[in-house]
């Protein structure tokens, strides 16, 4: 065990495994940390949730690899010149207005500047080894100055003011790119990002799916809360597994997928949010020949990891839909989980033989139902591993 420690207001804080955690200590100035200058071998320093206004007093920590200053009152990036071995820098939730003072940090792999007051992306050109960067929740309207960041793999611009995707052509190693909550009207400027696997474009003003033809490695495309009215422009995306859409996409449009057997969607999953509330995942391979709009009222999810459906019946209306479409639903494929829980207006179920239509059930939840004994059909489910019974209304 190391005996190295620092003092803050007379209290000792010890170094553990080359890491020093000084978060939540009401520190206003780093210079208040007595003995910090003696920790030449320190690798990780956590100063989150303090009241620090300026980065200073770190010159002696030349071996530092991780520095966290989340949720302070920092307005400018300074005092990092000597930290040439720094790999992770976290500055979320501060008051930083511009990116500066990073020119010597050529070994930086991760940079977090979420929830600041940035209006520009300039000042990053020296970070040629950067792999991950989060610039979410700022006031950035245009992407510039990223040309040298050719090793970037993950980049997030969530909740900014970006209207156009530009300045990313050289970032050909990008795997994940996020623009949730911006003002983008058209998908373009992504042609060279052929390694991209995850693209998040929710909450924008996009009206048409275009500009994705070269992104053949894309597995996850999220376009919820836009103004898209037609599903097209996805024919080359042979690896796509998840397409997230919601209103105003109609369920009729989803049914067009099943009419295209040559579609690259054949083995994929489409997530559709009904009325913006309940998300339903459809395994397209399962549903393309069985698609039925009557299922829109059910909370039906398809899980690729288990190749099975999870079904939740939570309202009287859903129970009626379930009863009317029982055979159709059971024929969709394997079901591993069924939940019957009614907070209001519970039905009185007298015939439980429907359970036998789901012989692969592994999990069953029964709640808020009038019962005087367990249905005998439960004991015929040979794969059942987990039964949850709660708040029964004893008759």
C-alpha positions as a Python dict, from the first residue, in 0.01 Angstrom:
ca = {
    (1, 'X'): (0, 0, 0),
    (2, 'X'): (136, 342, -90),
    (3, 'X'): (197, 599, 180),
    (4, 'X'): (170, 891, -61),
    (5, 'X'): (-98, 1140, 29),
    (6, 'X'): (-207, 1500, -4),
    (7, 'X'): (-385, 1729, 238),
    (8, 'X'): (-693, 1940, 182),
    (9, 'X'): (-805, 2161, 468),
    (10, 'X'): (-605, 1940, 706),
    (11, 'X'): (-753, 1609, 589),
    (12, 'X'): (-535, 1340, 430),
    (13, 'X'): (-623, 1178, 97),
    (14, 'X'): (-412, 879, -3),
    (15, 'X'): (-300, 763, -345),
    (16, 'X'): (-442, 420, -434),
    (17, 'X'): (-300, 227, -729),
    (18, 'X'): (-148, 543, -876),
    (19, 'X'): (-490, 712, -855),
    (20, 'X'): (-600, 1007, -643),
    (21, 'X'): (-969, 1088, -605),
    (22, 'X'): (-1039, 1440, -479),
    (23, 'X'): (-1392, 1477, -612),
    (24, 'X'): (-1665, 1648, -405),
    (25, 'X'): (-1424, 1833, -174),
    (26, 'X'): (-1532, 2195, -240),
    (27, 'X'): (-1187, 2274, -382),
    (28, 'X'): (-1168, 2621, -535),
    (29, 'X'): (-801, 2628, -633),
    (30, 'X'): (-583, 2328, -721),
    (31, 'X'): (-300, 2497, -531),
    (32, 'X'): (-496, 2429, -212),
    (33, 'X'): (-401, 2062, -246),
    (34, 'X'): (-90, 2037, -29),
    (35, 'X'): (166, 1785, -153),
    (36, 'X'): (26, 1738, -502),
    (37, 'X'): (353, 1856, -653),
    (38, 'X'): (530, 1554, -497),
    (39, 'X'): (322, 1294, -685),
    (40, 'X'): (541, 1264, -993),
    (41, 'X'): (425, 907, -1064),
    (42, 'X'): (52, 976, -1035),
    (43, 'X'): (-144, 830, -1330),
    (44, 'X'): (-503, 933, -1251),
    (45, 'X'): (-634, 1250, -1084),
    (46, 'X'): (-1007, 1300, -1026),
    (47, 'X'): (-1124, 1649, -933),
    (48, 'X'): (-1490, 1622, -1030),
    (49, 'X'): (-1770, 1819, -864),
    (50, 'X'): (-1560, 2093, -708),
    (51, 'X'): (-1555, 2471, -753),
    (52, 'X'): (-1232, 2502, -950),
    (53, 'X'): (-1223, 2805, -1180),
    (54, 'X'): (-876, 2763, -1332),
    (55, 'X'): (-657, 2466, -1428),
    (56, 'X'): (-317, 2529, -1269),
    (57, 'X'): (-66, 2371, -1032),
    (58, 'X'): (-29, 2047, -1229),
    (59, 'X'): (313, 2102, -1388),
    (60, 'X'): (487, 1837, -1175),
    (61, 'X'): (247, 1559, -1282),
    (62, 'X'): (428, 1477, -1604),
    (63, 'X'): (324, 1108, -1592),
    (64, 'X'): (-46, 1180, -1552),
    (65, 'X'): (-260, 981, -1797),
    (66, 'X'): (-615, 1057, -1683),
    (67, 'X'): (-741, 1395, -1562),
    (68, 'X'): (-1106, 1447, -1469),
    (69, 'X'): (-1244, 1794, -1396),
    (70, 'X'): (-1611, 1727, -1455),
    (71, 'X'): (-1862, 1977, -1311),
    (72, 'X'): (-1646, 2269, -1203),
    (73, 'X'): (-1642, 2638, -1296),
    (74, 'X'): (-1359, 2638, -1548),
    (75, 'X'): (-1387, 2899, -1824),
    (76, 'X'): (-1062, 2836, -2013),
    (77, 'X'): (-836, 2536, -2083),
    (78, 'X'): (-492, 2626, -1946),
    (79, 'X'): (-209, 2475, -1743),
    (80, 'X'): (-185, 2143, -1926),
    (81, 'X'): (132, 2208, -2128),
    (82, 'X'): (353, 1973, -1923),
    (83, 'X'): (107, 1682, -1917),
    (84, 'X'): (247, 1530, -2235),
    (85, 'X'): (148, 1176, -2134),
    (86, 'X'): (-217, 1263, -2081),
    (87, 'X'): (-452, 1018, -2254),
    (88, 'X'): (-797, 1102, -2115),
    (89, 'X'): (-917, 1455, -2038),
    (90, 'X'): (-1267, 1507, -1899),
    (91, 'X'): (-1401, 1863, -1879),
    (92, 'X'): (-1776, 1806, -1894),
    (93, 'X'): (-2012, 2058, -1732),
    (94, 'X'): (-1793, 2363, -1707),
    (95, 'X'): (-1814, 2711, -1859),
    (96, 'X'): (-1554, 2678, -2134),
    (97, 'X'): (-1622, 2901, -2435),
    (98, 'X'): (-1339, 2797, -2668),
    (99, 'X'): (-1095, 2510, -2716),
    (100, 'X'): (-734, 2608, -2650),
    (101, 'X'): (-423, 2498, -2460),
    (102, 'X'): (-415, 2144, -2600),
    (103, 'X'): (-131, 2173, -2851),
    (104, 'X'): (119, 1966, -2649),
    (105, 'X'): (-124, 1680, -2576),
    (106, 'X'): (-42, 1470, -2880),
    (107, 'X'): (-98, 1147, -2683),
    (108, 'X'): (-456, 1232, -2592),
    (109, 'X'): (-699, 950, -2677),
    (110, 'X'): (-1025, 1078, -2526),
    (111, 'X'): (-1159, 1430, -2480),
    (112, 'X'): (-1485, 1516, -2307),
    (113, 'X'): (-1627, 1868, -2335),
    (114, 'X'): (-1998, 1801, -2300),
    (115, 'X'): (-2218, 2071, -2142),
    (116, 'X'): (-1999, 2375, -2191),
    (117, 'X'): (-2047, 2698, -2387),
    (118, 'X'): (-1846, 2616, -2700),
    (119, 'X'): (-1943, 2783, -3026),
    (120, 'X'): (-1660, 2648, -3244),
    (121, 'X'): (-1455, 2331, -3288),
    (122, 'X'): (-1130, 2510, -3364),
    (123, 'X'): (-824, 2437, -3148),
    (124, 'X'): (-810, 2060, -3187),
    (125, 'X'): (-569, 2019, -3478),
    (126, 'X'): (-275, 1893, -3266),
    (127, 'X'): (-470, 1597, -3125),
    (128, 'X'): (-374, 1357, -3402),
    (129, 'X'): (-405, 1045, -3182),
    (130, 'X'): (-751, 1126, -3050),
    (131, 'X'): (-989, 828, -3064),
    (132, 'X'): (-1300, 953, -2882),
    (133, 'X'): (-1448, 1301, -2847),
    (134, 'X'): (-1774, 1422, -2692),
    (135, 'X'): (-1881, 1778, -2774),
    (136, 'X'): (-2248, 1738, -2686),
    (137, 'X'): (-2468, 2007, -2533),
    (138, 'X'): (-2280, 2311, -2656),
    (139, 'X'): (-2366, 2591, -2898),
    (140, 'X'): (-2168, 2470, -3199),
    (141, 'X'): (-2324, 2562, -3533),
    (142, 'X'): (-2048, 2463, -3775),
    (143, 'X'): (-1785, 2186, -3778),
    (144, 'X'): (-1436, 2310, -3864),
    (145, 'X'): (-1076, 2228, -3777),
    (146, 'X'): (-1108, 1850, -3741),
    (147, 'X'): (-915, 1756, -4056),
    (148, 'X'): (-609, 1630, -3863),
    (149, 'X'): (-804, 1402, -3629),
    (150, 'X'): (-775, 1111, -3868),
    (151, 'X'): (-767, 846, -3593),
    (152, 'X'): (-1104, 941, -3445),
    (153, 'X'): (-1336, 644, -3396),
    (154, 'X'): (-1617, 799, -3190),
    (155, 'X'): (-1750, 1153, -3226),
    (156, 'X'): (-2055, 1306, -3060),
    (157, 'X'): (-2219, 1639, -3142),
    (158, 'X'): (-2543, 1577, -2953),
    (159, 'X'): (-2769, 1877, -2887),
    (160, 'X'): (-2586, 2155, -3064),
    (161, 'X'): (-2700, 2395, -3337),
    (162, 'X'): (-2548, 2224, -3641),
    (163, 'X'): (-2744, 2268, -3964),
    (164, 'X'): (-2511, 2091, -4208),
    (165, 'X'): (-2274, 1793, -4184),
    (166, 'X'): (-1937, 1921, -4306),
    (167, 'X'): (-1567, 1892, -4226),
    (168, 'X'): (-1560, 1516, -4166),
    (169, 'X'): (-1419, 1385, -4496),
    (170, 'X'): (-1077, 1295, -4354),
    (171, 'X'): (-1215, 1112, -4050),
    (172, 'X'): (-1223, 781, -4233),
    (173, 'X'): (-1176, 567, -3920),
    (174, 'X'): (-1499, 684, -3757),
    (175, 'X'): (-1710, 398, -3625),
    (176, 'X'): (-1969, 595, -3426),
    (177, 'X'): (-2107, 939, -3514),
    (178, 'X'): (-2384, 1120, -3327),
    (179, 'X'): (-2586, 1429, -3421),
    (180, 'X'): (-2893, 1386, -3200),
    (181, 'X'): (-3081, 1710, -3133),
    (182, 'X'): (-2940, 1942, -3398),
    (183, 'X'): (-3092, 2128, -3695),
    (184, 'X'): (-2973, 1910, -3980),
    (185, 'X'): (-3204, 1907, -4284),
    (186, 'X'): (-3015, 1676, -4518),
    (187, 'X'): (-2791, 1370, -4478),
    (188, 'X'): (-2473, 1445, -4671),
    (189, 'X'): (-2098, 1479, -4622),
    (190, 'X'): (-2058, 1120, -4501),
    (191, 'X'): (-1947, 956, -4826),
    (192, 'X'): (-1588, 885, -4712),
    (193, 'X'): (-1682, 745, -4370),
    (194, 'X'): (-1696, 388, -4495),
    (195, 'X'): (-1604, 234, -4157),
    (196, 'X'): (-1909, 386, -3987),
    (197, 'X'): (-2121, 133, -3796),
    (198, 'X'): (-2339, 358, -3577),
    (199, 'X'): (-2507, 677, -3698),
    (200, 'X'): (-2745, 867, -3470),
    (201, 'X'): (-2954, 1143, -3629),
    (202, 'X'): (-3259, 1162, -3403),
    (203, 'X'): (-3434, 1494, -3337),
    (204, 'X'): (-3333, 1684, -3648),
    (205, 'X'): (-3522, 1825, -3947),
    (206, 'X'): (-3436, 1557, -4203),
    (207, 'X'): (-3703, 1497, -4468),
    (208, 'X'): (-3540, 1228, -4682),
    (209, 'X'): (-3301, 935, -4638),
    (210, 'X'): (-3008, 1009, -4871),
    (211, 'X'): (-2629, 1008, -4875),
    (212, 'X'): (-2580, 668, -4712),
    (213, 'X'): (-2493, 460, -5018),
    (214, 'X'): (-2124, 412, -4928),
    (215, 'X'): (-2182, 332, -4560),
    (216, 'X'): (-2203, -42, -4618),
    (217, 'X'): (-2076, -132, -4269),
    (218, 'X'): (-2358, 56, -4098),
    (219, 'X'): (-2536, -165, -3844),
    (220, 'X'): (-2737, 90, -3644),
    (221, 'X'): (-2915, 387, -3801),
    (222, 'X'): (-3135, 606, -3584),
    (223, 'X'): (-3365, 859, -3753),
    (224, 'X'): (-3641, 905, -3496),
    (225, 'X'): (-3814, 1243, -3458),
    (226, 'X'): (-3745, 1379, -3805),
    (227, 'X'): (-3979, 1462, -4093),
    (228, 'X'): (-3917, 1151, -4303),
    (229, 'X'): (-4224, 1017, -4480),
    (230, 'X'): (-4073, 750, -4705),
    (231, 'X'): (-3835, 460, -4646),
    (232, 'X'): (-3577, 455, -4922),
    (233, 'X'): (-3204, 503, -4980),
    (234, 'X'): (-3109, 197, -4776),
    (235, 'X'): (-3056, -58, -5051),
    (236, 'X'): (-2677, -81, -5011),
    (237, 'X'): (-2679, -118, -4632),
    (238, 'X'): (-2641, -496, -4625),
    (239, 'X'): (-2517, -500, -4263),
    (240, 'X'): (-2794, -285, -4116),
    (241, 'X'): (-2943, -446, -3806),
    (242, 'X'): (-3139, -165, -3642),
    (243, 'X'): (-3334, 113, -3811),
    (244, 'X'): (-3505, 342, -3560),
    (245, 'X'): (-3798, 545, -3690),
    (246, 'X'): (-4113, 696, -3546),
    (247, 'X'): (-4395, 934, -3634),
    (248, 'X'): (-4480, 1051, -3890),
    (249, 'X'): (-4364, 721, -4047),
    (250, 'X'): (-4678, 514, -4089),
    (251, 'X'): (-4706, 144, -4018),
    (252, 'X'): (-4809, 101, -4380),
    (253, 'X'): (-4462, 216, -4482),
    (254, 'X'): (-4303, -49, -4263),
    (255, 'X'): (-4510, -310, -4439),
    (256, 'X'): (-4338, -218, -4766),
    (257, 'X'): (-4021, -375, -4631),
    (258, 'X'): (-4180, -721, -4644),
    (259, 'X'): (-4273, -664, -5007),
    (260, 'X'): (-3904, -639, -5102),
    (261, 'X'): (-3757, -988, -5050),
    (262, 'X'): (-3438, -870, -5220),
    (263, 'X'): (-3407, -598, -4958),
    (264, 'X'): (-3091, -580, -4754),
    (265, 'X'): (-3319, -571, -4451),
    (266, 'X'): (-3404, -938, -4479),
    (267, 'X'): (-3242, -1037, -4150),
    (268, 'X'): (-3271, -709, -3968),
    (269, 'X'): (-3471, -537, -3701),
    (270, 'X'): (-3689, -227, -3730),
    (271, 'X'): (-3776, -27, -3422),
    (272, 'X'): (-4092, 179, -3446),
    (273, 'X'): (-4227, 406, -3172),
    (274, 'X'): (-4605, 393, -3171),
    (275, 'X'): (-4748, 740, -3105),
    (276, 'X'): (-4410, 843, -2969),
    (277, 'X'): (-4460, 637, -2654),
    (278, 'X'): (-4420, 263, -2682),
    (279, 'X'): (-4129, 130, -2885),
    (280, 'X'): (-4189, -189, -3075),
    (281, 'X'): (-3906, -388, -3230),
    (282, 'X'): (-3989, -606, -3526),
    (283, 'X'): (-3761, -880, -3651),
    (284, 'X'): (-3807, -811, -4020),
    (285, 'X'): (-3720, -1163, -4126),
    (286, 'X'): (-3995, -1290, -3897),
    (287, 'X'): (-4257, -1034, -3981),
    (288, 'X'): (-4209, -952, -4349),
    (289, 'X'): (-4461, -1221, -4454),
    (290, 'X'): (-4680, -1194, -4146),
    (291, 'X'): (-4699, -821, -4085),
    (292, 'X'): (-5035, -723, -3941),
    (293, 'X'): (-5135, -366, -3842),
    (294, 'X'): (-5357, -509, -3567),
    (295, 'X'): (-5041, -579, -3367),
    (296, 'X'): (-4964, -209, -3334),
    (297, 'X'): (-5130, -195, -2993),
    (298, 'X'): (-4904, -457, -2837),
    (299, 'X'): (-4576, -401, -2658),
    (300, 'X'): (-4391, -659, -2863),
    (301, 'X'): (-4011, -666, -2873),
    (302, 'X'): (-3776, -890, -3065),
    (303, 'X'): (-3439, -959, -2904),
    (304, 'X'): (-3168, -1070, -3145),
    (305, 'X'): (-2943, -1196, -2867),
    (306, 'X'): (-3195, -1465, -2772),
    (307, 'X'): (-3375, -1485, -3108),
    (308, 'X'): (-3700, -1452, -2916),
    (309, 'X'): (-3991, -1217, -2855),
    (310, 'X'): (-4083, -1054, -2526),
    (311, 'X'): (-4449, -965, -2496),
    (312, 'X'): (-4610, -736, -2237),
    (313, 'X'): (-4988, -711, -2191),
    (314, 'X'): (-5048, -414, -1962),
    (315, 'X'): (-5398, -283, -2043),
    (316, 'X'): (-5745, -423, -2100),
    (317, 'X'): (-5736, -305, -2462),
    (318, 'X'): (-5412, -490, -2522),
    (319, 'X'): (-5563, -801, -2368),
    (320, 'X'): (-5847, -785, -2619),
    (321, 'X'): (-5601, -744, -2908),
    (322, 'X'): (-5399, -1034, -2772),
    (323, 'X'): (-5705, -1261, -2754),
    (324, 'X'): (-5825, -1175, -3103),
    (325, 'X'): (-5483, -1233, -3260),
    (326, 'X'): (-5362, -1514, -3036),
    (327, 'X'): (-5283, -1771, -3306),
    (328, 'X'): (-5126, -1509, -3530),
    (329, 'X'): (-4903, -1381, -3249),
    (330, 'X'): (-4797, -1726, -3137),
    (331, 'X'): (-4692, -1809, -3492),
    (332, 'X'): (-4454, -1513, -3512),
    (333, 'X'): (-4178, -1722, -3358),
    (334, 'X'): (-4025, -1813, -3026),
    (335, 'X'): (-4147, -1627, -2715),
    (336, 'X'): (-3927, -1633, -2405),
    (337, 'X'): (-4105, -1378, -2184),
    (338, 'X'): (-4470, -1290, -2119),
    (339, 'X'): (-4593, -1022, -1879),
    (340, 'X'): (-4959, -993, -1774),
    (341, 'X'): (-4992, -692, -1546),
    (342, 'X'): (-5296, -465, -1515),
    (343, 'X'): (-5278, -156, -1298),
    (344, 'X'): (-5633, -62, -1398),
    (345, 'X'): (-5940, -253, -1514),
    (346, 'X'): (-5790, -603, -1495),
    (347, 'X'): (-5969, -874, -1694),
    (348, 'X'): (-6097, -1187, -1525),
    (349, 'X'): (-5917, -1463, -1710),
    (350, 'X'): (-6098, -1795, -1683),
    (351, 'X'): (-5927, -1986, -1961),
    (352, 'X'): (-5548, -2004, -1938),
    (353, 'X'): (-5497, -2253, -2218),
    (354, 'X'): (-5345, -1974, -2429),
    (355, 'X'): (-5023, -2025, -2231),
    (356, 'X'): (-4973, -2356, -2405),
    (357, 'X'): (-4934, -2175, -2736),
    (358, 'X'): (-4605, -2039, -2598),
    (359, 'X'): (-4415, -2356, -2504),
    (360, 'X'): (-4074, -2180, -2507),
    (361, 'X'): (-4161, -1937, -2228),
    (362, 'X'): (-3877, -1898, -1980),
    (363, 'X'): (-4016, -1603, -1786),
    (364, 'X'): (-4375, -1531, -1678),
    (365, 'X'): (-4499, -1229, -1482),
    (366, 'X'): (-4856, -1218, -1347),
    (367, 'X'): (-4962, -911, -1151),
    (368, 'X'): (-5281, -729, -1051),
    (369, 'X'): (-5513, -1007, -1163),
    (370, 'X'): (-5809, -1171, -985),
    (371, 'X'): (-5703, -1527, -905),
    (372, 'X'): (-5770, -1780, -634),
    (373, 'X'): (-5508, -2032, -747),
    (374, 'X'): (-5233, -2067, -1003),
    (375, 'X'): (-5349, -2188, -1343),
    (376, 'X'): (-5249, -2550, -1397),
    (377, 'X'): (-5123, -2463, -1745),
    (378, 'X'): (-4822, -2292, -1587),
    (379, 'X'): (-4691, -2628, -1472),
    (380, 'X'): (-4698, -2757, -1829),
    (381, 'X'): (-4443, -2499, -1946),
    (382, 'X'): (-4133, -2715, -1935),
    (383, 'X'): (-3887, -2434, -2014),
    (384, 'X'): (-4015, -2194, -1749),
    (385, 'X'): (-3731, -2074, -1523),
    (386, 'X'): (-3867, -1758, -1362),
    (387, 'X'): (-4220, -1692, -1236),
    (388, 'X'): (-4310, -1357, -1080),
    (389, 'X'): (-4650, -1328, -912),
    (390, 'X'): (-4741, -1012, -727),
    (391, 'X'): (-5037, -807, -608),
    (392, 'X'): (-5296, -1068, -698),
    (393, 'X'): (-5660, -983, -637),
    (394, 'X'): (-5769, -1289, -438),
    (395, 'X'): (-6122, -1395, -530),
}
